[in-house]
Short mmCIF file of C-alpha atoms in Angstrom, two decimals:
data_model
loop_
_atom_site.label_atom_id
_atom_site.label_comp_id
_atom_site.label_asym_id
_atom_site.label_seq_id
_atom_site.Cartn_x
_atom_site.Cartn_y
_atom_site.Cartn_z
CA MET A 101 30.05 64.54 58.23
CA VAL A 102 29.67 63.97 61.49
CA ALA A 103 32.49 63.79 64.09
CA PRO A 104 33.96 61.33 66.43
CA VAL A 105 32.76 62.76 70.28
CA ALA A 106 35.73 60.86 70.98
CA GLU A 107 37.59 63.64 69.28
CA ASP A 108 35.53 66.34 69.93
CA GLN A 109 35.07 65.74 73.72
CA GLU A 110 38.91 65.98 73.35
CA LEU A 111 38.99 69.46 71.66
CA LEU A 112 36.61 70.59 73.91
CA THR A 113 38.79 69.97 77.01
CA SER A 114 42.08 70.98 75.57
CA TRP A 115 40.40 74.06 74.43
CA ARG A 116 39.34 75.15 78.03
CA ALA A 117 42.51 74.25 79.13
CA GLY A 118 44.23 77.01 76.70
CA ASP A 119 44.92 74.91 73.38
CA ARG A 120 43.82 77.88 70.71
CA ALA A 121 44.57 75.54 67.61
CA ALA A 122 41.60 72.66 69.40
CA GLY A 123 39.52 75.50 69.67
CA GLU A 124 39.15 76.87 66.27
CA ALA A 125 39.39 73.12 65.49
CA LEU A 126 36.38 72.31 67.28
CA LEU A 127 35.27 75.97 65.87
CA ALA A 128 35.74 74.95 61.98
CA ARG A 129 33.67 71.64 62.66
CA HIS A 130 30.75 72.98 63.84
CA PHE A 131 30.34 76.62 62.44
CA ASP A 132 27.64 76.07 60.36
CA THR A 133 25.67 73.68 62.94
CA VAL A 134 25.33 76.99 64.68
CA CYS A 135 24.60 79.81 61.99
CA ARG A 136 22.26 77.37 60.63
CA PHE A 137 20.89 78.17 64.45
CA PHE A 138 20.47 81.22 64.61
CA HIS A 139 19.51 82.15 60.72
CA ASN A 140 15.95 82.30 61.32
CA LYS A 141 15.63 83.22 64.58
CA VAL A 142 17.86 86.62 65.25
CA GLY A 143 18.40 88.38 61.96
CA ASP A 144 21.49 90.51 62.14
CA ASP A 145 22.10 89.40 65.63
CA ALA A 146 23.04 86.09 64.96
CA PRO A 147 27.21 86.85 64.14
CA ASP A 148 27.38 87.88 67.97
CA LEU A 149 24.97 85.25 70.05
CA ILE A 150 26.91 82.87 67.28
CA GLN A 151 29.98 84.35 69.26
CA GLN A 152 28.39 84.03 72.34
CA THR A 153 27.47 80.33 72.12
CA PHE A 154 31.88 79.47 71.58
CA LEU A 155 32.49 81.74 73.82
CA ALA A 156 29.80 79.60 76.57
CA LEU A 157 31.11 76.63 75.23
CA CYS A 158 34.49 77.11 76.64
CA GLU A 159 33.83 79.03 79.78
CA SER A 160 31.14 76.19 80.98
CA GLN A 161 32.64 74.79 84.07
CA GLU A 162 30.04 71.54 83.07
CA ARG A 163 31.99 68.65 81.66
CA PHE A 164 30.89 66.57 78.19
CA ARG A 165 30.35 64.21 79.36
CA GLY A 166 29.76 61.56 75.54
CA GLU A 167 26.29 61.09 77.20
CA ALA A 168 24.44 62.52 73.78
CA PRO A 169 25.73 63.77 70.25
CA PHE A 170 28.10 66.34 71.12
CA ARG A 171 25.82 69.19 68.47
CA SER A 172 22.82 68.04 71.28
CA TYR A 173 25.12 69.39 74.06
CA LEU A 174 26.35 72.72 71.53
CA LEU A 175 22.77 73.37 70.62
CA GLY A 176 21.82 72.61 74.02
CA MET A 177 24.25 75.96 74.25
CA ALA A 178 22.97 78.08 71.22
CA ARG A 179 19.72 77.20 72.72
CA ASN A 180 20.54 79.03 76.16
CA VAL A 181 21.62 81.52 74.48
CA LEU A 182 19.11 81.93 71.84
CA LEU A 183 16.42 82.16 75.11
CA ALA A 184 18.79 84.38 77.24
CA HIS A 185 18.52 87.04 74.26
CA PHE A 186 14.76 87.47 73.65
CA ARG A 187 14.32 87.69 77.44
CA ARG A 188 17.07 90.76 77.70
CA LYS A 189 15.23 91.96 74.15
CA ARG A 190 11.43 91.76 76.67
CA LYS A 191 10.56 95.22 78.40
CA GLN A 192 10.89 94.27 82.53
CA ALA A 193 7.17 95.00 82.82
CA GLU A 194 6.70 91.39 79.86
CA ARG A 195 7.81 88.00 80.18
CA PHE A 196 9.27 86.44 76.96
CA ASP A 197 7.92 82.87 76.73
CA PRO A 198 9.12 80.10 74.08
CA LEU A 199 6.09 78.32 74.18
CA GLU A 200 4.10 81.74 73.10
CA HIS A 201 6.06 84.08 71.50
CA SER A 202 7.60 83.79 68.29
CA VAL A 203 10.20 85.46 66.31
CA ALA A 204 7.80 87.77 64.58
CA ASP A 205 6.77 88.77 67.65
CA GLN A 206 10.48 90.17 68.38
CA GLN A 207 10.03 92.27 65.49
CA THR A 208 12.95 90.71 63.74
CA SER A 209 13.70 92.32 60.32
CA PHE A 210 15.00 88.86 57.99
CA THR A 211 16.29 88.25 54.80
CA THR A 212 15.24 85.74 52.57
CA GLU A 213 17.48 85.21 50.14
CA LEU A 214 19.35 82.84 51.10
CA ALA A 215 16.32 80.48 50.03
CA ARG A 216 15.97 80.03 46.40
CA ARG A 217 12.80 78.51 45.96
CA ARG A 218 9.61 80.64 46.78
CA GLU A 219 8.38 76.86 48.49
CA GLN A 220 11.49 77.67 50.99
CA GLN A 221 11.27 81.58 51.92
CA ILE A 222 7.19 80.24 52.43
CA LEU A 223 8.43 77.82 55.29
CA LEU A 224 10.97 79.85 56.66
CA GLN A 225 8.36 82.28 57.06
CA ALA A 226 6.18 80.10 58.79
CA LEU A 227 8.65 78.50 61.03
CA ARG A 228 9.00 82.31 62.44
CA SER A 229 5.55 82.14 63.16
CA LEU A 230 5.28 79.54 65.24
CA PRO A 231 5.93 79.54 68.98
CA LEU A 232 9.76 79.42 69.43
CA ALA A 233 9.68 76.23 71.06
CA LEU A 234 8.20 74.73 69.14
CA GLN A 235 10.54 76.29 66.16
CA ILE A 236 13.47 75.28 67.66
CA VAL A 237 12.01 71.52 67.40
CA PHE A 238 11.29 71.56 64.51
CA GLU A 239 14.29 73.05 62.70
CA LEU A 240 16.38 70.53 65.04
CA TYR A 241 14.49 67.22 64.43
CA HIS A 242 14.13 67.98 60.43
CA LEU A 243 17.00 70.51 59.13
CA GLU A 244 19.57 68.84 61.70
CA GLY A 245 18.39 65.39 62.78
CA LEU A 246 18.52 65.44 66.44
CA THR A 247 16.44 62.48 67.65
CA ALA A 248 13.30 63.03 69.86
CA GLY A 249 15.28 62.02 72.43
CA GLU A 250 17.90 64.17 72.37
CA LEU A 251 15.70 66.67 71.70
CA ALA A 252 13.63 65.75 75.05
CA ALA A 253 16.92 65.14 77.39
CA MET A 254 17.45 68.90 76.05
CA HIS A 255 14.11 70.32 76.66
CA GLY A 256 13.87 68.55 80.29
CA ILE A 257 10.53 66.89 79.03
CA SER A 258 9.78 63.36 78.19
CA GLU A 259 10.72 61.51 74.53
CA PRO A 260 6.61 61.00 74.14
CA GLY A 261 6.07 64.51 75.35
CA MET A 262 8.68 65.86 72.92
CA TYR A 263 6.77 63.38 70.39
CA GLY A 264 3.70 65.69 70.98
CA ARG A 265 5.41 68.43 70.35
CA LEU A 266 6.73 67.87 67.44
CA ARG A 267 3.06 67.07 66.16
CA LYS A 268 2.09 70.37 67.38
CA ALA A 269 4.94 71.84 65.72
CA ARG A 270 4.05 70.54 61.85
CA LEU A 271 0.89 70.93 62.37
CA LEU A 272 1.19 74.71 62.68
CA THR A 273 3.97 75.00 60.45
CA ILE A 274 1.84 73.27 57.76
CA ALA A 275 -0.71 75.76 58.67
CA ALA A 276 1.22 78.63 58.56
CA CYS A 277 2.27 77.36 54.58
CA GLU A 278 -1.13 76.93 53.83
CA LYS A 279 -1.71 81.13 55.39
CA LEU A 280 1.06 82.38 53.01
CA ALA A 281 0.58 80.67 50.07
CA GLU A 282 -0.36 82.47 46.78
CA THR A 283 -2.08 79.93 45.37
CA PRO A 284 -3.18 76.46 45.61
CA ALA A 285 -0.12 75.03 43.14
CA LEU A 286 2.10 76.98 45.61
CA ARG A 287 0.47 75.52 48.47
CA GLU A 288 0.14 71.59 47.92
CA SER A 289 3.96 72.35 46.61
CA THR A 290 4.89 73.54 49.40
CA ILE A 291 3.09 71.18 52.39
CA GLY A 292 3.60 68.00 49.98
CA HIS A 293 7.46 68.37 49.49
CA LEU A 294 7.76 70.09 53.26
CA ASP A 295 10.28 67.88 53.86
CA ASP A 296 12.13 68.40 51.10
CA TRP A 297 12.16 72.00 51.19
CA ALA A 298 13.63 71.32 55.02
CA ARG A 299 16.42 68.92 53.70
CA GLU A 300 17.63 71.68 51.42
CA LEU A 301 17.50 74.33 53.50
CA ARG A 302 19.88 73.05 55.54
CA ALA A 303 22.33 72.70 52.53
CA GLN A 304 22.15 76.48 51.85
CA LEU A 305 21.92 77.65 55.20
CA GLY A 306 25.31 77.57 56.99
CA GLY A 307 28.39 79.23 57.16
CA ARG A 308 27.16 81.63 54.06
CA LEU A 309 25.98 83.64 56.94
CA ALA A 310 28.96 84.49 58.26
#
């Protein structure tokens, strides 16, 4: 159940004012969401980046105005933490571009244990092969239910531009799934029920990573 914006805003204000109990309540509400965000992108580094995200949320001077759902605000912070993480990992001479480089480029170790079906494992692997910016929008749209408008505001682009990015992400995901599926039947099952596998993954990922 999504918490009312006013309650999240009140909890965040209280936490920033030093109310530890308010911070714990806010974390409990949104911990699974942040876990899912990092799960398929950073492997064993996820716990540290989850902690960094909530710390940034508490310490930020930016006021949450309630103009967008609190989850969009929080996931925008998680995205900033993730991009900073990958930029630190690149060599000084290299530039990390989320529109070009994928999670797979970072040679991060991943587990697919939480994916119960082979189709789900293929989907997770396919998403890691996408440029990171496209992986993020696919997952936030299909797993977290953010709208194209919310994603457009998060990324600083127009809503039509975000729809174009979402279409590209889906096409690349389908193409990657086609390459990864070992048999025609598995290929058909994975691609034909892509949205179903994404919804089931959402239910399986999250707090179990903690």
